[in-house]
């Protein structure tokens, strides 16, 4: 099981898109999700709800891909700084 987790983490770090196939545990892991959204902002879609509400994670995602804003929590979709980061 630990080997599987290591493989998932490595895949997510190399390809953010791999987050869609990751375990719920990894989708809730802040370090793994940050690595994924820095590669592919839209990986935020597969992050836990808690991380979709995490300002740092969401900022990293929208800076990589403005469309990731759609996956952020309602509160962060209304955050001026987050929205500005998404449109730049």
PDB file of C-alpha atoms in Angstrom:
ATOM      1  CA  UNK A   1       0.000   0.000   0.000  1.00  0.00           C
ATOM      2  CA  UNK A   2       2.843   2.396   0.816  1.00  0.00           C
ATOM      3  CA  UNK A   3       4.503   1.595  -2.512  1.00  0.00           C
ATOM      4  CA  UNK A   4       1.221   2.392  -4.290  1.00  0.00           C
ATOM      5  CA  UNK A   5       1.043   5.754  -2.478  1.00  0.00           C
ATOM      6  CA  UNK A   6       4.627   6.546  -3.470  1.00  0.00           C
ATOM      7  CA  UNK A   7       3.817   5.753  -7.100  1.00  0.00           C
ATOM      8  CA  UNK A   8       0.696   7.926  -7.015  1.00  0.00           C
ATOM      9  CA  UNK A   9       2.624  10.825  -5.500  1.00  0.00           C
ATOM     10  CA  UNK A  10       5.367  10.511  -8.123  1.00  0.00           C
ATOM     11  CA  UNK A  11       2.772  10.425 -10.910  1.00  0.00           C
ATOM     12  CA  UNK A  12       0.986  13.494  -9.570  1.00  0.00           C
ATOM     13  CA  UNK A  13       4.238  15.432  -9.280  1.00  0.00           C
ATOM     14  CA  UNK A  14       5.142  14.617 -12.870  1.00  0.00           C
ATOM     15  CA  UNK A  15       1.680  15.038 -14.365  1.00  0.00           C
ATOM     16  CA  UNK A  16      -0.959  17.036 -12.547  1.00  0.00           C
ATOM     17  CA  UNK A  17      -3.602  15.248 -14.601  1.00  0.00           C
ATOM     18  CA  UNK A  18      -2.833  12.087 -12.630  1.00  0.00           C
ATOM     19  CA  UNK A  19      -4.663  13.651  -9.672  1.00  0.00           C
ATOM     20  CA  UNK A  20      -7.962  12.443 -11.157  1.00  0.00           C
ATOM     21  CA  UNK A  21      -6.843   8.832 -10.596  1.00  0.00           C
ATOM     22  CA  UNK A  22      -5.257   9.410  -7.186  1.00  0.00           C
ATOM     23  CA  UNK A  23      -6.632   8.054  -3.937  1.00  0.00           C
ATOM     24  CA  UNK A  24      -8.860  10.228  -1.775  1.00  0.00           C
ATOM     25  CA  UNK A  25      -5.994  10.385   0.700  1.00  0.00           C
ATOM     26  CA  UNK A  26      -3.680  11.883  -1.911  1.00  0.00           C
ATOM     27  CA  UNK A  27      -6.414  14.232  -3.168  1.00  0.00           C
ATOM     28  CA  UNK A  28      -6.529  15.593   0.394  1.00  0.00           C
ATOM     29  CA  UNK A  29      -2.740  15.876   0.734  1.00  0.00           C
ATOM     30  CA  UNK A  30      -1.792  19.557   0.513  1.00  0.00           C
ATOM     31  CA  UNK A  31       1.770  18.949  -0.703  1.00  0.00           C
ATOM     32  CA  UNK A  32       0.634  16.546  -3.430  1.00  0.00           C
ATOM     33  CA  UNK A  33      -2.183  18.817  -4.587  1.00  0.00           C
ATOM     34  CA  UNK A  34       0.120  21.846  -4.689  1.00  0.00           C
ATOM     35  CA  UNK A  35       2.545  19.873  -6.851  1.00  0.00           C
ATOM     36  CA  UNK A  36      -0.290  18.794  -9.141  1.00  0.00           C
ATOM     37  CA  UNK A  37      -1.871  22.221  -9.601  1.00  0.00           C
ATOM     38  CA  UNK A  38       1.503  23.771 -10.329  1.00  0.00           C
ATOM     39  CA  UNK A  39       1.755  21.337 -13.260  1.00  0.00           C
ATOM     40  CA  UNK A  40      -1.898  21.556 -14.292  1.00  0.00           C
ATOM     41  CA  UNK A  41      -4.155  24.089 -12.612  1.00  0.00           C
ATOM     42  CA  UNK A  42      -7.317  22.188 -13.431  1.00  0.00           C
ATOM     43  CA  UNK A  43      -6.108  19.329 -11.216  1.00  0.00           C
ATOM     44  CA  UNK A  44      -7.816  21.391  -8.512  1.00  0.00           C
ATOM     45  CA  UNK A  45     -11.044  19.762  -9.705  1.00  0.00           C
ATOM     46  CA  UNK A  46      -9.893  16.483  -8.146  1.00  0.00           C
ATOM     47  CA  UNK A  47      -8.645  17.954  -4.876  1.00  0.00           C
ATOM     48  CA  UNK A  48     -10.612  17.581  -1.662  1.00  0.00           C
ATOM     49  CA  UNK A  49     -13.199  20.241  -0.839  1.00  0.00           C
ATOM     50  CA  UNK A  50     -10.948  21.432   1.953  1.00  0.00           C
ATOM     51  CA  UNK A  51      -8.111  22.099  -0.497  1.00  0.00           C
ATOM     52  CA  UNK A  52     -10.468  23.740  -2.981  1.00  0.00           C
ATOM     53  CA  UNK A  53     -10.992  26.227  -0.143  1.00  0.00           C
ATOM     54  CA  UNK A  54      -7.279  26.607   0.596  1.00  0.00           C
ATOM     55  CA  UNK A  55      -6.179  30.037  -0.611  1.00  0.00           C
ATOM     56  CA  UNK A  56      -2.568  29.069  -1.346  1.00  0.00           C
ATOM     57  CA  UNK A  57      -3.576  25.967  -3.307  1.00  0.00           C
ATOM     58  CA  UNK A  58      -6.209  27.849  -5.296  1.00  0.00           C
ATOM     59  CA  UNK A  59      -3.842  30.735  -6.068  1.00  0.00           C
ATOM     60  CA  UNK A  60      -1.250  28.268  -7.377  1.00  0.00           C
ATOM     61  CA  UNK A  61      -3.906  26.594  -9.522  1.00  0.00           C
ATOM     62  CA  UNK A  62      -5.340  29.762 -11.055  1.00  0.00           C
ATOM     63  CA  UNK A  63      -1.888  31.181 -11.726  1.00  0.00           C
ATOM     64  CA  UNK A  64      -1.143  28.070 -13.765  1.00  0.00           C
ATOM     65  CA  UNK A  65      -4.575  27.981 -15.455  1.00  0.00           C
ATOM     66  CA  UNK A  66      -7.221  30.639 -14.922  1.00  0.00           C
ATOM     67  CA  UNK A  67      -9.983  28.145 -15.693  1.00  0.00           C
ATOM     68  CA  UNK A  68      -9.148  26.411 -12.398  1.00  0.00           C
ATOM     69  CA  UNK A  69     -11.158  29.167 -10.724  1.00  0.00           C
ATOM     70  CA  UNK A  70     -14.268  27.141 -11.584  1.00  0.00           C
ATOM     71  CA  UNK A  71     -13.065  24.430  -9.193  1.00  0.00           C
ATOM     72  CA  UNK A  72     -12.381  26.725  -6.256  1.00  0.00           C
ATOM     73  CA  UNK A  73     -14.743  27.125  -3.326  1.00  0.00           C
ATOM     74  CA  UNK A  74     -17.512  29.696  -3.674  1.00  0.00           C
ATOM     75  CA  UNK A  75     -15.761  31.921  -1.149  1.00  0.00           C
ATOM     76  CA  UNK A  76     -12.497  31.962  -3.123  1.00  0.00           C
ATOM     77  CA  UNK A  77     -14.295  32.465  -6.447  1.00  0.00           C
ATOM     78  CA  UNK A  78     -15.464  35.750  -4.909  1.00  0.00           C
ATOM     79  CA  UNK A  79     -11.997  36.691  -3.607  1.00  0.00           C
ATOM     80  CA  UNK A  80     -10.648  39.682  -5.533  1.00  0.00           C
ATOM     81  CA  UNK A  81      -6.991  38.612  -5.430  1.00  0.00           C
ATOM     82  CA  UNK A  82      -7.815  35.078  -6.578  1.00  0.00           C
ATOM     83  CA  UNK A  83      -9.967  36.342  -9.448  1.00  0.00           C
ATOM     84  CA  UNK A  84      -7.275  38.813 -10.537  1.00  0.00           C
ATOM     85  CA  UNK A  85      -4.676  36.025 -10.491  1.00  0.00           C
ATOM     86  CA  UNK A  86      -6.964  33.912 -12.656  1.00  0.00           C
ATOM     87  CA  UNK A  87      -7.350  36.542 -15.372  1.00  0.00           C
ATOM     88  CA  UNK A  88      -3.693  37.528 -15.631  1.00  0.00           C
TER      89      UNK A  88
END
